[in-house]
Amino acid sequence: MTTLKSVRGTRDLLPPETALWNRIEATARSVFGGYNFGEIRTPIFEDTGLFARGVGEETDIVSKEMYTWSDGERFDEKKMIAEWLDRYRPDDPAQVQAGRVKVENFSPIISKLNQLGVQLQVSWGASVPGYPLPTSVPELVGFRPAVSAEAISVLMKARELAKSDPASDLRQHAVRLRLVVPSSAALNSWIERGEVHIEQFEGQFFASSQSLTLRPENTAGVVRAYIEHKLGETGQLQKLYYIGPQFRRERPQKGRYRQFSQIGAEVIGPPSAGSESPLRDAEVLEMLATLLDELGITGWTLEINSVGSSADRARYNEVLRQALIPVAPRMCADCQRRAVTNPLRVLDCKVPEDQPIIDSLPKIVDSLDEASKVHFAAVLAALDAAGVPYTRNHRLVRGLDYYTRTTFEFTHGGLGAQNALLGGGRYDGLSEAIGGPRAPGIGFAMGEDRLVLTIQAQEKLAPPQVAQVVDAFIAPLGDAKNEEALTRINAAALTLARELRRAGLSVELGDGSFRLKKSFEAADKVARRIVIVGEDELASGILTVKTFSTGVQTKIPRAELAHLLAEPV
Ligand code: HAM
């Protein structure tokens, strides 16, 4: 049998690496707490429309990378057949076949008809009350969620089959065809064809359906929650952070996965709460510099830009469109397409030959209106004052449509091609775009996988001095041949481990069937000290403890054990 593996672009995280993930998350929570952020947890899947409207239908994320499915769109054929039969049962039910009553002479073709999707065969006499069909005419009836060419052709085929089957009673007759569809299903021109009688049948035969998507990012979900819970009505700024998985169908490579984790934060609120202030932008950026410092990540670069208001962006798009007309034919195929569909995205191009052309294009800063210029200048001035270093990058327009004014990324040289540690910016129109009140905001998301890669690379250069070890290894010393004694010793060791763990110590538990030498070897790998629990120790209440780093072995009363084990070595 082939062994199953984790899906392409997904990974298992194992100890000890998970310890690093936890350390990063704990540091982030602690720093966010210092800036008065609270945690928000939004669902991992949302209505597809949220991302289409929030992130933007034309973006790579929405147009190519989302995991989307239709949920609950199920046509309940069984229910429809049962109700239909109930309503139209002819006087002689023996003439109707639906798996409920027998029909003579049809049996050889019934399963073939079923395979074709014609669930029911109604013999003569089953015409609908109030619908004058000659009772002598046999019918084949199909049930479908909607009228379609496929449904019609299935019925036609069924009739051919019935008429060509030597065992079929239908051979001698003109067989009618009826297609039953829910009355909610829109009818199209097929009804005019006359070959097939189409019947709209009253009733709800669909489980409710919705297009759902695994979240490719968390900002849209946070803003949806802000609107849904009317957080704007508090009149306060909302400062929310999140940690969790996101999903994008990208080509996997180092630092780029299909399931990845983001640590992000958003500041959002009504303008009266100061949500538009450039101080908010600067504070978020200063917090990020602090967080990266706390994580011990050195050598990062903050790149910053302003994409202006949505009117500025529209103006710039037009300027770019014009500027691209003469040069686009010399650019890559993607750029030639973008030059027409979404000129702004030309700035994301990584093809080396296109770079000199792109560098010579008009810059967005020249399309900003006065208010956006003033806002951007104020952000930069606050960063200067706080001593947060940055580089201006005119091409940083970011791949999501909701951005306005400030956009930024922190990059790290050690990451290779996927060098963005984190990205973010302001999104002053996002709430309105998804049906909410005016609620300007700014936020960011860090790629946690990339933080881990960066820290691991740094630690390889300067590995941490102490490996992760526990305070004590409890070594029960039993007699493997004496079940009863072994059970007693193991139980005593578990009790002791429980006592010590409750006293706040970290403890690893051995096994009474281990020989003493094996216990020492196991303990030496994971613990600072070993505690031996044998029959003698149990009887006397005096335990033997050895400290590995000093080689000192002592005997100590059980009551003093926790105290000794807590002593640093
Ligand atoms: P983003 O730039 O799409 O922005 O993603 C933010 C960060 O997530 C990236 O800089 C990168 O570190 C990480 N990331 C993205 N895709 C992957 C991937 N496939 N594998 C590993 N890491 C990845 C956003 O998601 C916005 N929601 C950020 C934001 C918050 N803007 C305002 N508020």
PDB file of N, CA and C in Angstrom, residues 395-445:
ATOM      1  N   ARG A 395       8.247  51.560  -5.482  1.00  0.00           N
ATOM      2  CA  ARG A 395       7.528  50.489  -6.184  1.00  0.00           C
ATOM      3  C   ARG A 395       6.694  49.618  -5.264  1.00  0.00           C
ATOM      4  N   LEU A 396       6.704  49.932  -3.977  1.00  0.00           N
ATOM      5  CA  LEU A 396       5.995  49.074  -3.021  1.00  0.00           C
ATOM      6  C   LEU A 396       4.498  49.371  -3.037  1.00  0.00           C
ATOM      7  N   VAL A 397       3.773  48.705  -3.950  1.00  0.00           N
ATOM      8  CA  VAL A 397       2.325  48.958  -4.036  1.00  0.00           C
ATOM      9  C   VAL A 397       1.524  47.835  -3.394  1.00  0.00           C
ATOM     10  N   ARG A 398       2.185  46.692  -3.078  1.00  0.00           N
ATOM     11  CA  ARG A 398       1.554  45.563  -2.394  1.00  0.00           C
ATOM     12  C   ARG A 398       0.470  44.889  -3.238  1.00  0.00           C
ATOM     13  N   GLY A 399       0.331  43.598  -3.004  1.00  0.00           N
ATOM     14  CA  GLY A 399      -0.521  42.798  -3.888  1.00  0.00           C
ATOM     15  C   GLY A 399      -1.980  42.696  -3.494  1.00  0.00           C
ATOM     16  N   LEU A 400      -2.439  43.516  -2.556  1.00  0.00           N
ATOM     17  CA  LEU A 400      -3.849  43.453  -2.163  1.00  0.00           C
ATOM     18  C   LEU A 400      -4.484  44.800  -2.480  1.00  0.00           C
ATOM     19  N   ASP A 401      -5.740  44.762  -2.926  1.00  0.00           N
ATOM     20  CA  ASP A 401      -6.360  45.991  -3.441  1.00  0.00           C
ATOM     21  C   ASP A 401      -6.797  46.973  -2.362  1.00  0.00           C
ATOM     22  N   TYR A 402      -6.858  46.533  -1.089  1.00  0.00           N
ATOM     23  CA  TYR A 402      -7.467  47.423  -0.098  1.00  0.00           C
ATOM     24  C   TYR A 402      -6.566  48.541   0.407  1.00  0.00           C
ATOM     25  N   TYR A 403      -5.293  48.532   0.001  1.00  0.00           N
ATOM     26  CA  TYR A 403      -4.387  49.510   0.603  1.00  0.00           C
ATOM     27  C   TYR A 403      -4.632  50.940   0.146  1.00  0.00           C
ATOM     28  N   THR A 404      -4.486  51.853   1.093  1.00  0.00           N
ATOM     29  CA  THR A 404      -4.508  53.295   0.815  1.00  0.00           C
ATOM     30  C   THR A 404      -3.361  53.906   1.615  1.00  0.00           C
ATOM     31  N   ARG A 405      -2.823  54.985   1.114  1.00  0.00           N
ATOM     32  CA  ARG A 405      -1.734  55.694   1.826  1.00  0.00           C
ATOM     33  C   ARG A 405      -0.569  54.757   2.196  1.00  0.00           C
ATOM     34  N   THR A 406      -0.223  54.695   3.499  1.00  0.00           N
ATOM     35  CA  THR A 406       1.013  53.993   3.875  1.00  0.00           C
ATOM     36  C   THR A 406       1.005  52.494   3.532  1.00  0.00           C
ATOM     37  N   THR A 407       2.066  52.044   2.847  1.00  0.00           N
ATOM     38  CA  THR A 407       2.290  50.597   2.677  1.00  0.00           C
ATOM     39  C   THR A 407       3.728  50.315   3.110  1.00  0.00           C
ATOM     40  N   PHE A 408       3.963  49.117   3.616  1.00  0.00           N
ATOM     41  CA  PHE A 408       5.325  48.812   4.078  1.00  0.00           C
ATOM     42  C   PHE A 408       5.594  47.314   4.051  1.00  0.00           C
ATOM     43  N   GLU A 409       6.870  46.983   4.033  1.00  0.00           N
ATOM     44  CA  GLU A 409       7.315  45.597   4.199  1.00  0.00           C
ATOM     45  C   GLU A 409       8.619  45.617   4.984  1.00  0.00           C
ATOM     46  N   PHE A 410       8.810  44.611   5.805  1.00  0.00           N
ATOM     47  CA  PHE A 410      10.111  44.398   6.441  1.00  0.00           C
ATOM     48  C   PHE A 410      10.729  43.214   5.707  1.00  0.00           C
ATOM     49  N   THR A 411      11.896  43.432   5.134  1.00  0.00           N
ATOM     50  CA  THR A 411      12.547  42.335   4.413  1.00  0.00           C
ATOM     51  C   THR A 411      13.796  41.896   5.171  1.00  0.00           C
ATOM     52  N   HIS A 412      14.269  40.690   4.827  1.00  0.00           N
ATOM     53  CA  HIS A 412      15.479  40.178   5.463  1.00  0.00           C
ATOM     54  C   HIS A 412      16.315  39.458   4.419  1.00  0.00           C
ATOM     55  N   GLY A 413      17.563  39.852   4.308  1.00  0.00           N
ATOM     56  CA  GLY A 413      18.441  39.311   3.275  1.00  0.00           C
ATOM     57  C   GLY A 413      18.620  37.813   3.366  1.00  0.00           C
ATOM     58  N   GLY A 414      18.540  37.242   4.581  1.00  0.00           N
ATOM     59  CA  GLY A 414      18.809  35.814   4.768  1.00  0.00           C
ATOM     60  C   GLY A 414      17.725  34.906   4.228  1.00  0.00           C
ATOM     61  N   LEU A 415      16.604  35.469   3.771  1.00  0.00           N
ATOM     62  CA  LEU A 415      15.461  34.638   3.404  1.00  0.00           C
ATOM     63  C   LEU A 415      15.472  34.165   1.951  1.00  0.00           C
ATOM     64  N   GLY A 416      16.355  34.699   1.140  1.00  0.00           N
ATOM     65  CA  GLY A 416      16.374  34.304  -0.274  1.00  0.00           C
ATOM     66  C   GLY A 416      15.272  35.003  -1.045  1.00  0.00           C
ATOM     67  N   ALA A 417      14.666  34.247  -2.019  1.00  0.00           N
ATOM     68  CA  ALA A 417      13.691  34.875  -2.922  1.00  0.00           C
ATOM     69  C   ALA A 417      12.480  35.403  -2.164  1.00  0.00           C
ATOM     70  N   GLN A 418      12.011  34.622  -1.183  1.00  0.00           N
ATOM     71  CA  GLN A 418      10.836  35.068  -0.419  1.00  0.00           C
ATOM     72  C   GLN A 418      11.325  35.886   0.769  1.00  0.00           C
ATOM     73  N   ASN A 419      11.734  37.140   0.486  1.00  0.00           N
ATOM     74  CA  ASN A 419      12.461  37.871   1.522  1.00  0.00           C
ATOM     75  C   ASN A 419      11.591  38.759   2.399  1.00  0.00           C
ATOM     76  N   ALA A 420      10.255  38.740   2.200  1.00  0.00           N
ATOM     77  CA  ALA A 420       9.399  39.601   3.023  1.00  0.00           C
ATOM     78  C   ALA A 420       9.061  38.902   4.341  1.00  0.00           C
ATOM     79  N   LEU A 421       9.603  39.452   5.425  1.00  0.00           N
ATOM     80  CA  LEU A 421       9.287  38.923   6.752  1.00  0.00           C
ATOM     81  C   LEU A 421       7.840  39.253   7.101  1.00  0.00           C
ATOM     82  N   LEU A 422       7.423  40.422   6.655  1.00  0.00           N
ATOM     83  CA  LEU A 422       6.067  40.864   6.974  1.00  0.00           C
ATOM     84  C   LEU A 422       5.671  41.980   6.023  1.00  0.00           C
ATOM     85  N   GLY A 423       4.361  42.196   5.944  1.00  0.00           N
ATOM     86  CA  GLY A 423       3.875  43.277   5.090  1.00  0.00           C
ATOM     87  C   GLY A 423       2.624  43.873   5.685  1.00  0.00           C
ATOM     88  N   GLY A 424       2.330  45.102   5.287  1.00  0.00           N
ATOM     89  CA  GLY A 424       1.110  45.709   5.816  1.00  0.00           C
ATOM     90  C   GLY A 424       0.874  47.083   5.246  1.00  0.00           C
ATOM     91  N   GLY A 425      -0.075  47.757   5.845  1.00  0.00           N
ATOM     92  CA  GLY A 425      -0.380  49.108   5.390  1.00  0.00           C
ATOM     93  C   GLY A 425      -1.742  49.551   5.870  1.00  0.00           C
ATOM     94  N   ARG A 426      -2.117  50.692   5.362  1.00  0.00           N
ATOM     95  CA  ARG A 426      -3.373  51.336   5.746  1.00  0.00           C
ATOM     96  C   ARG A 426      -4.474  50.898   4.771  1.00  0.00           C
ATOM     97  N   TYR A 427      -5.700  50.783   5.265  1.00  0.00           N
ATOM     98  CA  TYR A 427      -6.825  50.369   4.403  1.00  0.00           C
ATOM     99  C   TYR A 427      -8.058  51.177   4.783  1.00  0.00           C
ATOM    100  N   ASP A 428      -8.035  52.451   4.422  1.00  0.00           N
ATOM    101  CA  ASP A 428      -9.073  53.365   4.911  1.00  0.00           C
ATOM    102  C   ASP A 428     -10.462  53.099   4.323  1.00  0.00           C
ATOM    103  N   GLY A 429     -10.539  52.365   3.209  1.00  0.00           N
ATOM    104  CA  GLY A 429     -11.861  52.139   2.593  1.00  0.00           C
ATOM    105  C   GLY A 429     -12.362  50.711   2.702  1.00  0.00           C
ATOM    106  N   LEU A 430     -11.619  49.844   3.389  1.00  0.00           N
ATOM    107  CA  LEU A 430     -11.974  48.418   3.384  1.00  0.00           C
ATOM    108  C   LEU A 430     -13.334  48.152   4.029  1.00  0.00           C
ATOM    109  N   SER A 431     -13.580  48.769   5.169  1.00  0.00           N
ATOM    110  CA  SER A 431     -14.847  48.522   5.866  1.00  0.00           C
ATOM    111  C   SER A 431     -16.029  48.848   4.947  1.00  0.00           C
ATOM    112  N   GLU A 432     -15.967  50.005   4.299  1.00  0.00           N
ATOM    113  CA  GLU A 432     -17.076  50.374   3.400  1.00  0.00           C
ATOM    114  C   GLU A 432     -17.176  49.405   2.224  1.00  0.00           C
ATOM    115  N   ALA A 433     -16.018  48.921   1.747  1.00  0.00           N
ATOM    116  CA  ALA A 433     -16.052  48.010   0.591  1.00  0.00           C
ATOM    117  C   ALA A 433     -16.788  46.717   0.918  1.00  0.00           C
ATOM    118  N   ILE A 434     -16.816  46.337   2.197  1.00  0.00           N
ATOM    119  CA  ILE A 434     -17.544  45.105   2.537  1.00  0.00           C
ATOM    120  C   ILE A 434     -18.819  45.427   3.320  1.00  0.00           C
ATOM    121  N   GLY A 435     -19.328  46.636   3.106  1.00  0.00           N
ATOM    122  CA  GLY A 435     -20.659  46.960   3.608  1.00  0.00           C
ATOM    123  C   GLY A 435     -20.710  47.533   5.013  1.00  0.00           C
ATOM    124  N   GLY A 436     -19.574  47.983   5.544  1.00  0.00           N
ATOM    125  CA  GLY A 436     -19.563  48.514   6.905  1.00  0.00           C
ATOM    126  C   GLY A 436     -19.527  50.030   6.939  1.00  0.00           C
ATOM    127  N   PRO A 437     -19.449  50.584   8.146  1.00  0.00           N
ATOM    128  CA  PRO A 437     -19.352  52.031   8.290  1.00  0.00           C
ATOM    129  C   PRO A 437     -17.943  52.502   7.955  1.00  0.00           C
ATOM    130  N   ARG A 438     -17.763  53.788   7.887  1.00  0.00           N
ATOM    131  CA  ARG A 438     -16.422  54.295   7.643  1.00  0.00           C
ATOM    132  C   ARG A 438     -15.543  53.913   8.835  1.00  0.00           C
ATOM    133  N   ALA A 439     -14.446  53.235   8.574  1.00  0.00           N
ATOM    134  CA  ALA A 439     -13.574  52.764   9.649  1.00  0.00           C
ATOM    135  C   ALA A 439     -12.154  52.596   9.120  1.00  0.00           C
ATOM    136  N   PRO A 440     -11.424  53.710   9.045  1.00  0.00           N
ATOM    137  CA  PRO A 440     -10.041  53.597   8.578  1.00  0.00           C
ATOM    138  C   PRO A 440      -9.223  52.681   9.484  1.00  0.00           C
ATOM    139  N   GLY A 441      -8.199  52.082   8.912  1.00  0.00           N
ATOM    140  CA  GLY A 441      -7.404  51.169   9.726  1.00  0.00           C
ATOM    141  C   GLY A 441      -6.004  50.990   9.164  1.00  0.00           C
ATOM    142  N   ILE A 442      -5.157  50.421   9.995  1.00  0.00           N
ATOM    143  CA  ILE A 442      -3.803  50.071   9.544  1.00  0.00           C
ATOM    144  C   ILE A 442      -3.387  48.804  10.263  1.00  0.00           C
ATOM    145  N   GLY A 443      -2.615  47.967   9.565  1.00  0.00           N
ATOM    146  CA  GLY A 443      -2.182  46.726  10.199  1.00  0.00           C
ATOM    147  C   GLY A 443      -1.083  46.062   9.410  1.00  0.00           C
ATOM    148  N   PHE A 444      -0.731  44.875   9.867  1.00  0.00           N
ATOM    149  CA  PHE A 444       0.357  44.128   9.223  1.00  0.00           C
ATOM    150  C   PHE A 444       0.149  42.655   9.496  1.00  0.00           C
ATOM    151  N   ALA A 445       0.848  41.816   8.742  1.00  0.00           N
ATOM    152  CA  ALA A 445       0.933  40.400   9.083  1.00  0.00           C
ATOM    153  C   ALA A 445       2.359  39.938   8.857  1.00  0.00           C
TER     154      ALA A 445
END
